Amino acid sequence: MTAAAAAADSSASAFDPWSPAFVADPYPAYAALRERGRAHWFEPTGQWLIPHHEDVTRLLRDRRLGRRYVHRFTHEEFGQSPPPPGQEPFHVLNDHGLLELEPPDHTRIRRLVYRAFTPRMVRQLVPTVERLAAELVEELCEAGGGDLVALLAEPLPVAVIAEMLGVPRTDRGLLRPWSAAIVGMFEMNPDEGTSRRAVRAAVDFSGYLRELIAARRAEPADDLISALIAVHDEDDDRLTEQEMISTCVLLLNAGHEATVNATANGWRALFRAPDQLAALRADPQALLPTAVEELLRYDTPLQMFTRWVLDDIEVGGTAVPRGSEVALLFGSANRDPARFASPDRLDLARTDNPHLAFGAGIHFCLGAPLARIELTASFSALLRRAPDLRPTAAEPEWRPGYVIRGLRELRVEV
Protein backbone atom coordinates (compact mmCIF):
# COMPACT_ATOMS: atom_id res chain seq x y z
CA MET A 1 0.00 0.00 0.00
CA THR A 2 1.27 3.48 -0.89
CA ALA A 3 1.83 6.24 1.66
CA ALA A 4 -1.26 8.02 0.34
CA ALA A 5 -3.33 4.88 0.75
CA ALA A 6 -1.98 4.36 4.28
CA ALA A 7 -3.04 7.86 5.23
CA ALA A 8 -6.46 7.31 3.70
CA ASP A 9 -6.75 4.01 5.54
CA SER A 10 -6.27 5.71 8.90
CA SER A 11 -9.15 8.07 8.16
CA ALA A 12 -11.43 5.09 7.38
CA SER A 13 -10.93 3.55 10.82
CA ALA A 14 -14.43 4.54 11.99
CA PHE A 15 -15.97 2.70 9.04
CA ASP A 16 -16.87 -0.73 10.44
CA PRO A 17 -19.66 -2.40 8.42
CA TRP A 18 -19.57 -5.55 10.58
CA SER A 19 -20.23 -3.65 13.82
CA PRO A 20 -23.86 -3.60 15.06
CA ALA A 21 -23.26 -0.12 16.47
CA PHE A 22 -22.06 1.16 13.09
CA VAL A 23 -24.95 -0.47 11.22
CA ALA A 24 -27.40 1.12 13.67
CA ASP A 25 -25.96 4.59 13.00
CA PRO A 26 -23.31 4.92 10.26
CA TYR A 27 -23.81 8.66 9.83
CA PRO A 28 -21.17 9.97 12.31
CA ALA A 29 -18.56 7.78 10.59
CA TYR A 30 -19.68 9.12 7.22
CA ALA A 31 -19.29 12.69 8.46
CA ALA A 32 -15.74 11.88 9.58
CA LEU A 33 -14.92 10.39 6.18
CA ARG A 34 -16.26 13.44 4.34
CA GLU A 35 -14.35 15.76 6.63
CA ARG A 36 -11.03 13.96 6.10
CA GLY A 37 -11.05 13.58 2.34
CA ARG A 38 -12.67 12.33 -0.82
CA ALA A 39 -11.17 8.84 -1.24
CA HIS A 40 -10.21 6.48 1.60
CA TRP A 41 -8.48 3.13 1.29
CA PHE A 42 -10.28 0.43 3.32
CA GLU A 43 -7.90 -2.46 3.86
CA PRO A 44 -10.38 -5.13 5.11
CA THR A 45 -12.15 -5.25 1.74
CA GLY A 46 -9.46 -3.73 -0.50
CA GLN A 47 -11.78 -0.93 -1.64
CA TRP A 48 -11.67 2.85 -1.95
CA LEU A 49 -14.48 4.47 0.03
CA ILE A 50 -16.04 7.47 -1.74
CA PRO A 51 -18.23 9.51 0.65
CA HIS A 52 -19.07 12.80 -1.14
CA HIS A 53 -22.23 13.39 -3.17
CA GLU A 54 -20.43 15.14 -6.02
CA ASP A 55 -17.91 12.33 -6.45
CA VAL A 56 -20.45 9.51 -6.10
CA THR A 57 -22.73 11.14 -8.68
CA ARG A 58 -19.87 11.69 -11.10
CA LEU A 59 -18.43 8.18 -10.77
CA LEU A 60 -21.82 6.55 -11.29
CA ARG A 61 -21.81 8.15 -14.75
CA ASP A 62 -18.11 7.71 -15.52
CA ARG A 63 -17.61 5.08 -18.22
CA ARG A 64 -14.06 4.48 -16.99
CA LEU A 65 -15.75 2.44 -14.26
CA GLY A 66 -18.00 -0.58 -14.56
CA ARG A 67 -20.00 -3.00 -12.49
CA ARG A 68 -17.90 -5.72 -14.13
CA TYR A 69 -14.57 -5.89 -15.91
CA VAL A 70 -14.78 -9.18 -17.83
CA HIS A 71 -16.17 -7.41 -20.90
CA ARG A 72 -12.70 -5.85 -21.26
CA PHE A 73 -10.23 -7.94 -19.26
CA THR A 74 -9.63 -11.48 -18.10
CA HIS A 75 -9.49 -12.03 -14.35
CA GLU A 76 -5.71 -12.43 -14.60
CA GLU A 77 -5.24 -9.23 -16.61
CA PHE A 78 -7.26 -7.35 -14.00
CA GLY A 79 -5.34 -8.81 -11.07
CA GLN A 80 -8.36 -10.69 -9.71
CA SER A 81 -9.13 -14.32 -9.00
CA PRO A 82 -12.11 -15.92 -10.76
CA PRO A 83 -15.09 -16.85 -8.55
CA PRO A 84 -14.90 -20.30 -6.94
CA PRO A 85 -16.46 -23.00 -9.17
CA GLY A 86 -18.99 -23.80 -6.47
CA GLN A 87 -20.52 -20.33 -6.86
CA GLU A 88 -21.23 -20.79 -10.57
CA PRO A 89 -25.07 -21.03 -10.27
CA PHE A 90 -25.17 -17.73 -8.40
CA HIS A 91 -22.90 -15.97 -10.90
CA VAL A 92 -24.74 -17.34 -13.95
CA LEU A 93 -27.94 -15.91 -12.51
CA ASN A 94 -26.43 -12.64 -11.29
CA ASP A 95 -24.13 -11.91 -14.23
CA HIS A 96 -26.96 -11.99 -16.79
CA GLY A 97 -28.94 -9.33 -14.91
CA LEU A 98 -29.02 -5.66 -15.85
CA LEU A 99 -27.36 -4.60 -12.61
CA GLU A 100 -24.13 -6.41 -13.49
CA LEU A 101 -23.96 -5.86 -17.24
CA GLU A 102 -22.11 -3.19 -19.21
CA PRO A 103 -22.72 -2.00 -22.79
CA PRO A 104 -23.40 -3.31 -25.33
CA ASP A 105 -25.18 -6.17 -23.48
CA HIS A 106 -26.68 -3.80 -20.92
CA THR A 107 -28.00 -1.49 -23.64
CA ARG A 108 -29.63 -4.35 -25.56
CA ILE A 109 -31.27 -6.00 -22.57
CA ARG A 110 -32.45 -2.76 -20.95
CA ARG A 111 -34.03 -1.71 -24.24
CA LEU A 112 -35.88 -5.02 -24.54
CA VAL A 113 -36.97 -5.08 -20.89
CA TYR A 114 -38.19 -1.50 -21.15
CA ARG A 115 -40.42 -2.53 -24.07
CA ALA A 116 -42.15 -5.01 -21.75
CA PHE A 117 -41.87 -3.18 -18.40
CA THR A 118 -43.37 0.02 -19.71
CA PRO A 119 -44.44 3.18 -17.80
CA ARG A 120 -48.00 2.34 -18.88
CA MET A 121 -47.74 -1.10 -17.25
CA VAL A 122 -46.45 0.50 -14.05
CA ARG A 123 -49.26 3.09 -14.02
CA GLN A 124 -51.82 0.34 -14.49
CA LEU A 125 -50.53 -1.28 -11.29
CA VAL A 126 -51.55 1.71 -9.13
CA PRO A 127 -55.08 0.40 -8.26
CA THR A 128 -53.65 -3.04 -7.48
CA VAL A 129 -50.91 -1.60 -5.24
CA GLU A 130 -53.39 0.63 -3.41
CA ARG A 131 -55.79 -2.31 -2.89
CA LEU A 132 -53.06 -4.59 -1.56
CA ALA A 133 -51.73 -1.87 0.75
CA ALA A 134 -55.21 -1.15 2.10
CA GLU A 135 -55.85 -4.86 2.75
CA LEU A 136 -52.57 -5.33 4.61
CA VAL A 137 -53.07 -2.18 6.68
CA GLU A 138 -56.62 -3.30 7.55
CA GLU A 139 -55.27 -6.63 8.81
CA LEU A 140 -52.64 -4.81 10.87
CA CYS A 141 -55.28 -2.57 12.43
CA GLU A 142 -57.66 -5.44 13.17
CA ALA A 143 -54.83 -7.15 15.05
CA GLY A 144 -54.21 -3.97 17.05
CA GLY A 145 -50.69 -3.70 15.64
CA GLY A 146 -47.70 -5.98 15.35
CA ASP A 147 -44.48 -6.09 13.35
CA LEU A 148 -44.72 -3.53 10.55
CA VAL A 149 -41.93 -5.29 8.63
CA ALA A 150 -43.60 -8.71 8.57
CA LEU A 151 -47.18 -7.47 8.21
CA LEU A 152 -46.80 -4.69 5.64
CA ALA A 153 -43.27 -3.74 4.51
CA GLU A 154 -42.37 -7.23 3.26
CA PRO A 155 -45.64 -8.65 1.89
CA LEU A 156 -46.69 -5.59 -0.13
CA PRO A 157 -43.79 -5.36 -2.62
CA VAL A 158 -43.52 -9.16 -2.85
CA ALA A 159 -47.22 -9.39 -3.70
CA VAL A 160 -46.93 -6.58 -6.26
CA ILE A 161 -43.92 -8.08 -8.04
CA ALA A 162 -45.45 -11.57 -7.91
CA GLU A 163 -48.70 -10.32 -9.40
CA MET A 164 -46.82 -8.40 -12.06
CA LEU A 165 -44.72 -11.43 -13.02
CA GLY A 166 -47.67 -13.80 -12.87
CA VAL A 167 -46.45 -15.92 -9.93
CA PRO A 168 -49.42 -17.87 -8.51
CA ARG A 169 -50.55 -16.76 -5.06
CA THR A 170 -49.78 -20.20 -3.60
CA ASP A 171 -46.10 -19.86 -4.58
CA ARG A 172 -45.43 -16.35 -3.28
CA GLY A 173 -44.10 -17.52 0.05
CA LEU A 174 -41.08 -18.92 -1.79
CA LEU A 175 -39.94 -15.57 -3.16
CA ARG A 176 -38.80 -13.59 -0.12
CA PRO A 177 -36.51 -16.35 1.31
CA TRP A 178 -34.91 -16.84 -2.11
CA SER A 179 -34.37 -13.11 -2.49
CA ALA A 180 -32.92 -12.70 1.01
CA ALA A 181 -30.45 -15.53 0.41
CA ILE A 182 -29.32 -14.16 -2.96
CA VAL A 183 -28.79 -10.55 -1.86
CA GLY A 184 -26.66 -11.75 1.03
CA MET A 185 -23.85 -12.05 -1.53
CA PHE A 186 -23.89 -8.28 -2.02
CA GLU A 187 -22.67 -7.68 1.53
CA MET A 188 -19.00 -7.01 2.20
CA ASN A 189 -16.84 -10.17 2.39
CA PRO A 190 -19.74 -12.69 2.52
CA ASP A 191 -18.84 -15.89 4.35
CA GLU A 192 -19.09 -19.48 3.15
CA GLY A 193 -22.52 -20.02 4.67
CA THR A 194 -23.89 -16.98 2.87
CA SER A 195 -22.42 -18.29 -0.38
CA ARG A 196 -23.99 -21.73 0.04
CA ARG A 197 -27.42 -20.25 0.76
CA ALA A 198 -27.16 -17.92 -2.25
CA VAL A 199 -26.17 -20.77 -4.58
CA ARG A 200 -29.03 -22.96 -3.36
CA ALA A 201 -31.51 -20.11 -3.78
CA ALA A 202 -30.14 -19.32 -7.27
CA VAL A 203 -30.64 -22.95 -8.33
CA ASP A 204 -34.14 -23.19 -6.86
CA PHE A 205 -35.34 -19.78 -8.06
CA SER A 206 -33.95 -20.36 -11.56
CA GLY A 207 -35.59 -23.76 -11.77
CA TYR A 208 -38.92 -22.37 -10.63
CA LEU A 209 -38.83 -19.54 -13.19
CA ARG A 210 -37.75 -21.89 -15.97
CA GLU A 211 -40.92 -23.92 -15.39
CA LEU A 212 -43.07 -20.78 -15.19
CA ILE A 213 -41.59 -19.44 -18.44
CA ALA A 214 -42.30 -22.78 -20.16
CA ALA A 215 -45.90 -22.60 -18.96
CA ARG A 216 -46.28 -19.05 -20.30
CA ARG A 217 -44.77 -20.04 -23.65
CA ALA A 218 -47.45 -22.70 -23.95
CA GLU A 219 -50.23 -20.45 -22.65
CA PRO A 220 -49.44 -16.69 -22.54
CA ALA A 221 -51.15 -14.56 -19.90
CA ASP A 222 -51.46 -10.87 -19.13
CA ASP A 223 -48.27 -10.64 -17.08
CA LEU A 224 -44.68 -9.49 -17.38
CA ILE A 225 -43.20 -12.93 -18.03
CA SER A 226 -45.46 -13.34 -21.06
CA ALA A 227 -44.47 -9.84 -22.20
CA LEU A 228 -40.76 -10.64 -21.82
CA ILE A 229 -41.21 -13.81 -23.89
CA ALA A 230 -42.95 -11.86 -26.66
CA VAL A 231 -40.79 -8.74 -26.72
CA HIS A 232 -38.40 -8.08 -29.57
CA ASP A 233 -36.98 -5.06 -31.36
CA GLU A 234 -36.73 -3.92 -34.95
CA ASP A 235 -33.80 -6.31 -35.49
CA ASP A 236 -35.95 -9.16 -34.09
CA ASP A 237 -33.53 -9.40 -31.17
CA ARG A 238 -35.05 -11.26 -28.20
CA LEU A 239 -34.16 -12.10 -24.64
CA THR A 240 -32.61 -15.51 -24.05
CA GLU A 241 -34.20 -17.72 -21.42
CA GLN A 242 -31.32 -17.01 -19.01
CA GLU A 243 -31.72 -13.26 -19.56
CA MET A 244 -35.44 -13.56 -18.78
CA ILE A 245 -34.73 -15.55 -15.61
CA SER A 246 -32.08 -13.10 -14.44
CA THR A 247 -34.35 -10.15 -15.24
CA CYS A 248 -37.23 -11.59 -13.22
CA VAL A 249 -34.97 -12.32 -10.24
CA LEU A 250 -33.50 -8.82 -10.40
CA LEU A 251 -36.97 -7.25 -10.56
CA LEU A 252 -37.96 -9.19 -7.45
CA ASN A 253 -34.75 -8.58 -5.50
CA ALA A 254 -34.19 -4.94 -6.39
CA GLY A 255 -37.92 -4.32 -6.67
CA HIS A 256 -38.72 -5.21 -3.11
CA GLU A 257 -35.59 -5.24 -0.94
CA ALA A 258 -35.31 -1.45 -1.16
CA THR A 259 -39.05 -0.93 -0.62
CA VAL A 260 -39.11 -3.17 2.45
CA ASN A 261 -36.32 -1.22 4.11
CA ALA A 262 -37.51 2.20 2.94
CA THR A 263 -40.88 1.50 4.57
CA ALA A 264 -39.56 0.40 7.95
CA ASN A 265 -36.63 2.83 8.04
CA GLY A 266 -39.00 5.60 7.01
CA TRP A 267 -41.48 4.97 9.81
CA ARG A 268 -38.66 4.73 12.35
CA ALA A 269 -37.42 8.13 11.15
CA LEU A 270 -40.93 9.60 11.43
CA PHE A 271 -41.39 8.29 14.95
CA ARG A 272 -38.13 10.01 15.91
CA ALA A 273 -39.24 13.32 14.35
CA PRO A 274 -42.71 13.95 15.85
CA ASP A 275 -43.02 17.44 14.34
CA GLN A 276 -42.55 16.04 10.85
CA LEU A 277 -44.94 13.16 11.49
CA ALA A 278 -47.56 15.61 12.76
CA ALA A 279 -47.16 17.73 9.62
CA LEU A 280 -47.55 14.65 7.42
CA ARG A 281 -50.65 13.52 9.30
CA ALA A 282 -52.15 16.99 8.97
CA ASP A 283 -51.93 17.08 5.17
CA PRO A 284 -50.72 13.76 3.72
CA GLN A 285 -51.95 14.40 0.21
CA ALA A 286 -49.88 17.58 -0.14
CA LEU A 287 -46.77 16.34 1.65
CA LEU A 288 -46.46 12.68 0.61
CA PRO A 289 -44.69 13.27 -2.75
CA THR A 290 -41.76 15.12 -1.16
CA ALA A 291 -41.96 13.03 2.03
CA VAL A 292 -41.29 9.79 0.15
CA GLU A 293 -38.21 11.30 -1.51
CA GLU A 294 -36.96 12.70 1.79
CA LEU A 295 -37.36 9.40 3.62
CA LEU A 296 -35.40 7.67 0.85
CA ARG A 297 -32.64 10.25 1.26
CA TYR A 298 -32.60 10.41 5.03
CA ASP A 299 -32.10 6.71 5.77
CA THR A 300 -31.15 5.16 2.44
CA PRO A 301 -32.00 1.45 2.05
CA LEU A 302 -29.00 0.75 -0.22
CA GLN A 303 -26.02 2.22 1.59
CA MET A 304 -23.28 1.29 -0.85
CA PHE A 305 -22.79 0.47 -4.54
CA THR A 306 -19.50 -0.87 -5.90
CA ARG A 307 -17.80 -0.34 -9.24
CA TRP A 308 -14.51 -1.48 -10.78
CA VAL A 309 -11.99 1.02 -12.11
CA LEU A 310 -11.35 0.06 -15.75
CA ASP A 311 -8.96 2.94 -16.49
CA ASP A 312 -6.90 5.05 -14.09
CA ILE A 313 -8.90 7.82 -12.40
CA GLU A 314 -8.30 10.50 -9.79
CA VAL A 315 -10.65 11.41 -6.93
CA GLY A 316 -9.86 14.60 -5.06
CA GLY A 317 -6.17 14.41 -5.90
CA THR A 318 -5.90 10.72 -4.98
CA ALA A 319 -4.86 8.40 -7.80
CA VAL A 320 -7.12 5.34 -8.04
CA PRO A 321 -5.50 2.91 -10.49
CA ARG A 322 -7.06 0.48 -12.91
CA GLY A 323 -7.98 -2.75 -11.15
CA SER A 324 -9.23 -0.98 -8.02
CA GLU A 325 -12.73 -1.28 -6.66
CA VAL A 326 -14.56 1.79 -5.38
CA ALA A 327 -17.32 1.67 -2.78
CA LEU A 328 -19.72 4.52 -3.51
CA LEU A 329 -21.32 5.39 -0.18
CA PHE A 330 -24.90 6.35 -1.04
CA GLY A 331 -25.81 6.82 2.63
CA SER A 332 -22.98 9.30 3.07
CA ALA A 333 -23.64 11.11 -0.21
CA ASN A 334 -27.28 11.59 0.81
CA ARG A 335 -26.17 13.32 4.03
CA ASP A 336 -23.49 15.51 2.41
CA PRO A 337 -23.83 19.12 3.65
CA ALA A 338 -22.14 20.32 0.46
CA ARG A 339 -25.29 19.26 -1.40
CA PHE A 340 -28.13 19.21 1.14
CA ALA A 341 -29.04 21.97 3.57
CA SER A 342 -29.16 20.63 7.15
CA PRO A 343 -28.69 17.06 5.87
CA ASP A 344 -29.10 15.40 9.28
CA ARG A 345 -32.54 16.96 9.72
CA LEU A 346 -35.59 15.16 8.38
CA ASP A 347 -37.47 17.73 6.28
CA LEU A 348 -40.50 16.22 4.57
CA ALA A 349 -41.09 19.42 2.59
CA ARG A 350 -37.58 19.35 1.07
CA THR A 351 -37.83 20.01 -2.68
CA ASP A 352 -34.17 20.33 -3.70
CA ASN A 353 -33.49 16.65 -3.18
CA PRO A 354 -31.22 14.91 -5.73
CA HIS A 355 -30.78 11.83 -3.53
CA LEU A 356 -29.06 8.73 -4.84
CA ALA A 357 -31.31 6.06 -3.32
CA PHE A 358 -31.98 4.68 -6.82
CA GLY A 359 -28.47 5.29 -8.16
CA ALA A 360 -27.65 7.23 -11.32
CA GLY A 361 -26.29 6.68 -14.80
CA ILE A 362 -26.98 3.57 -16.87
CA HIS A 363 -27.66 1.47 -13.76
CA PHE A 364 -30.34 3.80 -12.40
CA CYS A 365 -33.01 1.57 -10.87
CA LEU A 366 -35.50 0.42 -13.51
CA GLY A 367 -38.09 -0.16 -10.80
CA ALA A 368 -37.85 3.30 -9.19
CA PRO A 369 -41.32 4.40 -10.42
CA LEU A 370 -42.90 1.24 -9.00
CA ALA A 371 -41.07 1.65 -5.68
CA ARG A 372 -42.41 5.20 -5.37
CA ILE A 373 -45.95 3.96 -6.06
CA GLU A 374 -45.63 1.25 -3.40
CA LEU A 375 -44.20 3.61 -0.79
CA THR A 376 -46.86 6.23 -1.46
CA ALA A 377 -49.62 3.63 -1.22
CA SER A 378 -48.41 2.05 2.03
CA PHE A 379 -47.72 5.36 3.80
CA SER A 380 -51.03 6.77 2.61
CA ALA A 381 -52.98 3.74 3.80
CA LEU A 382 -51.36 3.81 7.24
CA LEU A 383 -51.84 7.55 7.66
CA ARG A 384 -55.50 7.21 6.75
CA ARG A 385 -56.41 4.02 8.62
CA ALA A 386 -54.02 4.24 11.58
CA PRO A 387 -53.63 7.96 12.39
CA ASP A 388 -52.31 7.18 15.89
CA LEU A 389 -49.73 4.57 14.82
CA ARG A 390 -46.90 4.46 17.35
CA PRO A 391 -43.90 2.23 18.15
CA THR A 392 -43.97 -0.17 21.09
CA ALA A 393 -40.20 -0.40 21.54
CA ALA A 394 -37.78 2.43 22.18
CA GLU A 395 -35.23 1.27 19.63
CA PRO A 396 -35.79 -1.57 17.13
CA GLU A 397 -33.00 -3.99 16.22
CA TRP A 398 -31.19 -3.74 12.89
CA ARG A 399 -30.41 -6.71 10.70
CA PRO A 400 -26.66 -7.43 10.50
CA GLY A 401 -26.30 -6.49 6.82
CA TYR A 402 -24.83 -3.07 6.04
CA VAL A 403 -25.03 -2.73 2.24
CA ILE A 404 -28.78 -3.42 2.20
CA ARG A 405 -29.61 -1.89 5.57
CA GLY A 406 -32.89 -2.45 7.34
CA LEU A 407 -34.67 -3.38 10.55
CA ARG A 408 -35.34 -6.91 11.75
CA GLU A 409 -38.74 -5.72 12.89
CA LEU A 410 -40.61 -2.57 13.80
CA ARG A 411 -43.31 -3.32 16.34
CA VAL A 412 -46.19 -0.85 16.40
CA GLU A 413 -49.63 -0.43 17.89
CA VAL A 414 -52.63 1.43 16.53
PDB file of N, CA, C and O in Angstrom, residues 4 30 45 50 79 106 147 184 188 237 351 369 375 395 406:
ATOM      1  N   ALA A   4       0.046   7.339   0.449  1.00  0.00           N
ATOM      2  CA  ALA A   4      -1.256   8.018   0.344  1.00  0.00           C
ATOM      3  C   ALA A   4      -2.382   7.093   0.781  1.00  0.00           C
ATOM      4  O   ALA A   4      -3.304   7.509   1.484  1.00  0.00           O
ATOM      5  N   TYR A  30     -19.646   8.494   8.533  1.00  0.00           N
ATOM      6  CA  TYR A  30     -19.679   9.124   7.217  1.00  0.00           C
ATOM      7  C   TYR A  30     -19.213  10.579   7.301  1.00  0.00           C
ATOM      8  O   TYR A  30     -18.460  11.051   6.443  1.00  0.00           O
ATOM      9  N   THR A  45     -11.497  -4.786   2.975  1.00  0.00           N
ATOM     10  CA  THR A  45     -12.148  -5.245   1.740  1.00  0.00           C
ATOM     11  C   THR A  45     -11.356  -4.872   0.492  1.00  0.00           C
ATOM     12  O   THR A  45     -11.756  -5.231  -0.620  1.00  0.00           O
ATOM     13  N   ILE A  50     -15.766   6.152  -1.150  1.00  0.00           N
ATOM     14  CA  ILE A  50     -16.036   7.468  -1.742  1.00  0.00           C
ATOM     15  C   ILE A  50     -17.275   8.045  -1.045  1.00  0.00           C
ATOM     16  O   ILE A  50     -18.395   7.576  -1.275  1.00  0.00           O
ATOM     17  N   GLY A  79      -5.915  -8.576 -12.390  1.00  0.00           N
ATOM     18  CA  GLY A  79      -5.344  -8.811 -11.070  1.00  0.00           C
ATOM     19  C   GLY A  79      -6.322  -9.405 -10.077  1.00  0.00           C
ATOM     20  O   GLY A  79      -6.162  -9.228  -8.864  1.00  0.00           O
ATOM     21  N   HIS A 106     -25.751  -4.548 -21.772  1.00  0.00           N
ATOM     22  CA  HIS A 106     -26.677  -3.804 -20.915  1.00  0.00           C
ATOM     23  C   HIS A 106     -27.657  -2.992 -21.761  1.00  0.00           C
ATOM     24  O   HIS A 106     -28.869  -2.980 -21.497  1.00  0.00           O
ATOM     25  N   ASP A 147     -45.749  -6.411  13.999  1.00  0.00           N
ATOM     26  CA  ASP A 147     -44.482  -6.094  13.349  1.00  0.00           C
ATOM     27  C   ASP A 147     -44.759  -5.498  11.974  1.00  0.00           C
ATOM     28  O   ASP A 147     -45.229  -6.199  11.072  1.00  0.00           O
ATOM     29  N   GLY A 184     -27.721 -11.647   0.034  1.00  0.00           N
ATOM     30  CA  GLY A 184     -26.661 -11.754   1.034  1.00  0.00           C
ATOM     31  C   GLY A 184     -25.274 -11.691   0.419  1.00  0.00           C
ATOM     32  O   GLY A 184     -24.306 -11.265   1.067  1.00  0.00           O
ATOM     33  N   MET A 188     -20.453  -7.078   2.283  1.00  0.00           N
ATOM     34  CA  MET A 188     -19.001  -7.010   2.205  1.00  0.00           C
ATOM     35  C   MET A 188     -18.388  -8.288   2.783  1.00  0.00           C
ATOM     36  O   MET A 188     -18.700  -8.693   3.905  1.00  0.00           O
ATOM     37  N   ASP A 237     -34.366  -8.932 -32.267  1.00  0.00           N
ATOM     38  CA  ASP A 237     -33.534  -9.403 -31.170  1.00  0.00           C
ATOM     39  C   ASP A 237     -34.440  -9.723 -29.982  1.00  0.00           C
ATOM     40  O   ASP A 237     -35.347  -8.956 -29.665  1.00  0.00           O
ATOM     41  N   THR A 351     -37.587  20.130  -1.229  1.00  0.00           N
ATOM     42  CA  THR A 351     -37.831  20.015  -2.678  1.00  0.00           C
ATOM     43  C   THR A 351     -36.538  19.871  -3.472  1.00  0.00           C
ATOM     44  O   THR A 351     -36.520  19.213  -4.519  1.00  0.00           O
ATOM     45  N   PRO A 369     -39.928   3.936 -10.411  1.00  0.00           N
ATOM     46  CA  PRO A 369     -41.321   4.398 -10.417  1.00  0.00           C
ATOM     47  C   PRO A 369     -42.262   3.487  -9.626  1.00  0.00           C
ATOM     48  O   PRO A 369     -43.149   3.959  -8.917  1.00  0.00           O
ATOM     49  N   LEU A 375     -44.415   2.843  -2.013  1.00  0.00           N
ATOM     50  CA  LEU A 375     -44.200   3.609  -0.790  1.00  0.00           C
ATOM     51  C   LEU A 375     -45.330   4.597  -0.549  1.00  0.00           C
ATOM     52  O   LEU A 375     -45.822   4.743   0.574  1.00  0.00           O
ATOM     53  N   GLU A 395     -36.187   1.322  20.729  1.00  0.00           N
ATOM     54  CA  GLU A 395     -35.230   1.267  19.625  1.00  0.00           C
ATOM     55  C   GLU A 395     -35.244  -0.117  19.004  1.00  0.00           C
ATOM     56  O   GLU A 395     -34.828  -1.092  19.630  1.00  0.00           O
ATOM     57  N   GLY A 406     -31.507  -2.541   6.918  1.00  0.00           N
ATOM     58  CA  GLY A 406     -32.894  -2.446   7.344  1.00  0.00           C
ATOM     59  C   GLY A 406     -33.103  -3.071   8.704  1.00  0.00           C
ATOM     60  O   GLY A 406     -32.221  -3.713   9.279  1.00  0.00           O
TER      61      GLY A 406
END
